[in-house]
PDB file of C-alpha atoms in Angstrom:
ATOM      1  CA  MET A   1       0.000   0.000   0.000  1.00 64.00           C
ATOM      2  CA  SER A   2       1.455   3.342  -1.001  1.00 82.00           C
ATOM      3  CA  THR A   3       1.787   6.290   1.340  1.00 88.00           C
ATOM      4  CA  PRO A   4      -0.512   9.195   0.467  1.00 89.00           C
ATOM      5  CA  ASP A   5       1.083  12.461  -0.625  1.00 93.00           C
ATOM      6  CA  HIS A   6       0.072  14.582   2.370  1.00 93.00           C
ATOM      7  CA  ASP A   7       1.223  17.846   0.786  1.00 95.00           C
ATOM      8  CA  ALA A   8      -0.935  17.189  -2.275  1.00 95.00           C
ATOM      9  CA  LEU A   9      -3.892  16.299  -0.057  1.00 93.00           C
ATOM     10  CA  ILE A  10      -3.531  19.528   1.943  1.00 94.00           C
ATOM     11  CA  LYS A  11      -3.367  21.532  -1.299  1.00 95.00           C
ATOM     12  CA  THR A  12      -6.523  19.779  -2.510  1.00 94.00           C
ATOM     13  CA  ILE A  13      -8.337  20.519   0.757  1.00 90.00           C
ATOM     14  CA  THR A  14      -7.223  24.157   0.556  1.00 93.00           C
ATOM     15  CA  VAL A  15      -8.593  24.597  -2.959  1.00 94.00           C
ATOM     16  CA  LEU A  16     -11.808  22.696  -2.281  1.00 91.00           C
ATOM     17  CA  SER A  17     -12.544  24.530   0.960  1.00 88.00           C
ATOM     18  CA  ARG A  18     -11.911  27.892  -0.721  1.00 91.00           C
ATOM     19  CA  ASP A  19     -14.243  26.905  -3.571  1.00 92.00           C
ATOM     20  CA  LEU A  20     -16.843  25.723  -1.062  1.00 88.00           C
ATOM     21  CA  ALA A  21     -16.685  29.018   0.818  1.00 87.00           C
ATOM     22  CA  THR A  22     -17.120  30.912  -2.450  1.00 91.00           C
ATOM     23  CA  ALA A  23     -20.082  28.774  -3.501  1.00 90.00           C
ATOM     24  CA  LEU A  24     -21.757  29.122  -0.113  1.00 87.00           C
ATOM     25  CA  GLY A  25     -21.263  32.869  -0.223  1.00 89.00           C
ATOM     26  CA  GLN A  26     -23.029  32.953  -3.570  1.00 91.00           C
ATOM     27  CA  LEU A  27     -25.995  31.156  -1.995  1.00 90.00           C
ATOM     28  CA  LYS A  28     -26.493  33.981   0.507  1.00 88.00           C
ATOM     29  CA  ASP A  29     -29.425  35.444  -1.419  1.00 92.00           C
ATOM     30  CA  ALA A  30     -30.754  32.129  -2.734  1.00 94.00           C
ATOM     31  CA  PRO A  31     -34.301  31.038  -1.920  1.00 95.00           C
ATOM     32  CA  ALA A  32     -34.706  29.310   1.455  1.00 94.00           C
ATOM     33  CA  PRO A  33     -35.227  25.816  -0.043  1.00 95.00           C
ATOM     34  CA  ILE A  34     -31.911  26.071  -1.900  1.00 94.00           C
ATOM     35  CA  GLN A  35     -30.107  27.203   1.262  1.00 91.00           C
ATOM     36  CA  ALA A  36     -31.713  24.337   3.176  1.00 92.00           C
ATOM     37  CA  GLN A  37     -30.543  21.874   0.542  1.00 93.00           C
ATOM     38  CA  ALA A  38     -26.984  23.211   0.798  1.00 90.00           C
ATOM     39  CA  ARG A  39     -27.063  22.929   4.611  1.00 87.00           C
ATOM     40  CA  ALA A  40     -28.380  19.373   4.393  1.00 90.00           C
ATOM     41  CA  LEU A  41     -25.622  18.377   1.984  1.00 89.00           C
ATOM     42  CA  LEU A  42     -22.954  19.920   4.194  1.00 85.00           C
ATOM     43  CA  SER A  43     -24.364  18.277   7.313  1.00 84.00           C
ATOM     44  CA  THR A  44     -24.514  14.874   5.658  1.00 88.00           C
ATOM     45  CA  ASN A  45     -21.002  15.094   4.243  1.00 85.00           C
ATOM     46  CA  LEU A  46     -19.504  16.389   7.493  1.00 83.00           C
ATOM     47  CA  ALA A  47     -21.280  13.671   9.459  1.00 82.00           C
ATOM     48  CA  THR A  48     -19.895  11.048   7.076  1.00 86.00           C
ATOM     49  CA  TYR A  49     -16.391  12.499   7.428  1.00 83.00           C
ATOM     50  CA  THR A  50     -16.659  12.683  11.208  1.00 82.00           C
ATOM     51  CA  GLU A  51     -17.855   9.070  11.408  1.00 83.00           C
ATOM     52  CA  THR A  52     -15.240   7.754   8.967  1.00 85.00           C
ATOM     53  CA  VAL A  53     -12.232   9.596  10.350  1.00 84.00           C
ATOM     54  CA  GLN A  54     -13.431   9.688  13.966  1.00 84.00           C
ATOM     55  CA  ASP A  55     -12.744  13.442  14.082  1.00 82.00           C
ATOM     56  CA  LYS A  56     -15.055  14.623  16.829  1.00 76.00           C
ATOM     57  CA  TYR A  57     -13.607  18.142  16.817  1.00 83.00           C
ATOM     58  CA  LEU A  58     -14.331  19.144  13.210  1.00 79.00           C
ATOM     59  CA  GLU A  59     -17.820  20.474  13.914  1.00 74.00           C
ATOM     60  CA  GLN A  60     -16.534  22.489  16.876  1.00 81.00           C
ATOM     61  CA  ASP A  61     -13.751  23.926  14.707  1.00 82.00           C
ATOM     62  CA  ILE A  62     -16.247  24.966  12.046  1.00 76.00           C
ATOM     63  CA  VAL A  63     -18.589  26.582  14.552  1.00 73.00           C
ATOM     64  CA  TYR A  64     -15.647  28.468  16.053  1.00 78.00           C
ATOM     65  CA  ALA A  65     -14.365  29.616  12.646  1.00 76.00           C
ATOM     66  CA  VAL A  66     -17.784  30.778  11.485  1.00 69.00           C
ATOM     67  CA  GLY A  67     -18.339  32.626  14.739  1.00 68.00           C
ATOM     68  CA  LYS A  68     -15.149  34.672  14.324  1.00 60.00           C
TER      69      LYS A  68
END
């Protein structure tokens, strides 16, 4: 089994999270059902990540970052 390229993975996460933030910002004035759909998708994907990786602090980190 090969070792993952951690630097490449961090770069990917950086780009994807920046793109996600941009997309979410563009949803600011979207109709409520569209915003709800985006929230549901985020919640589902974060829950899957948290369960898979056993990272119980991710949600707290996001809440802290958003609150800043």
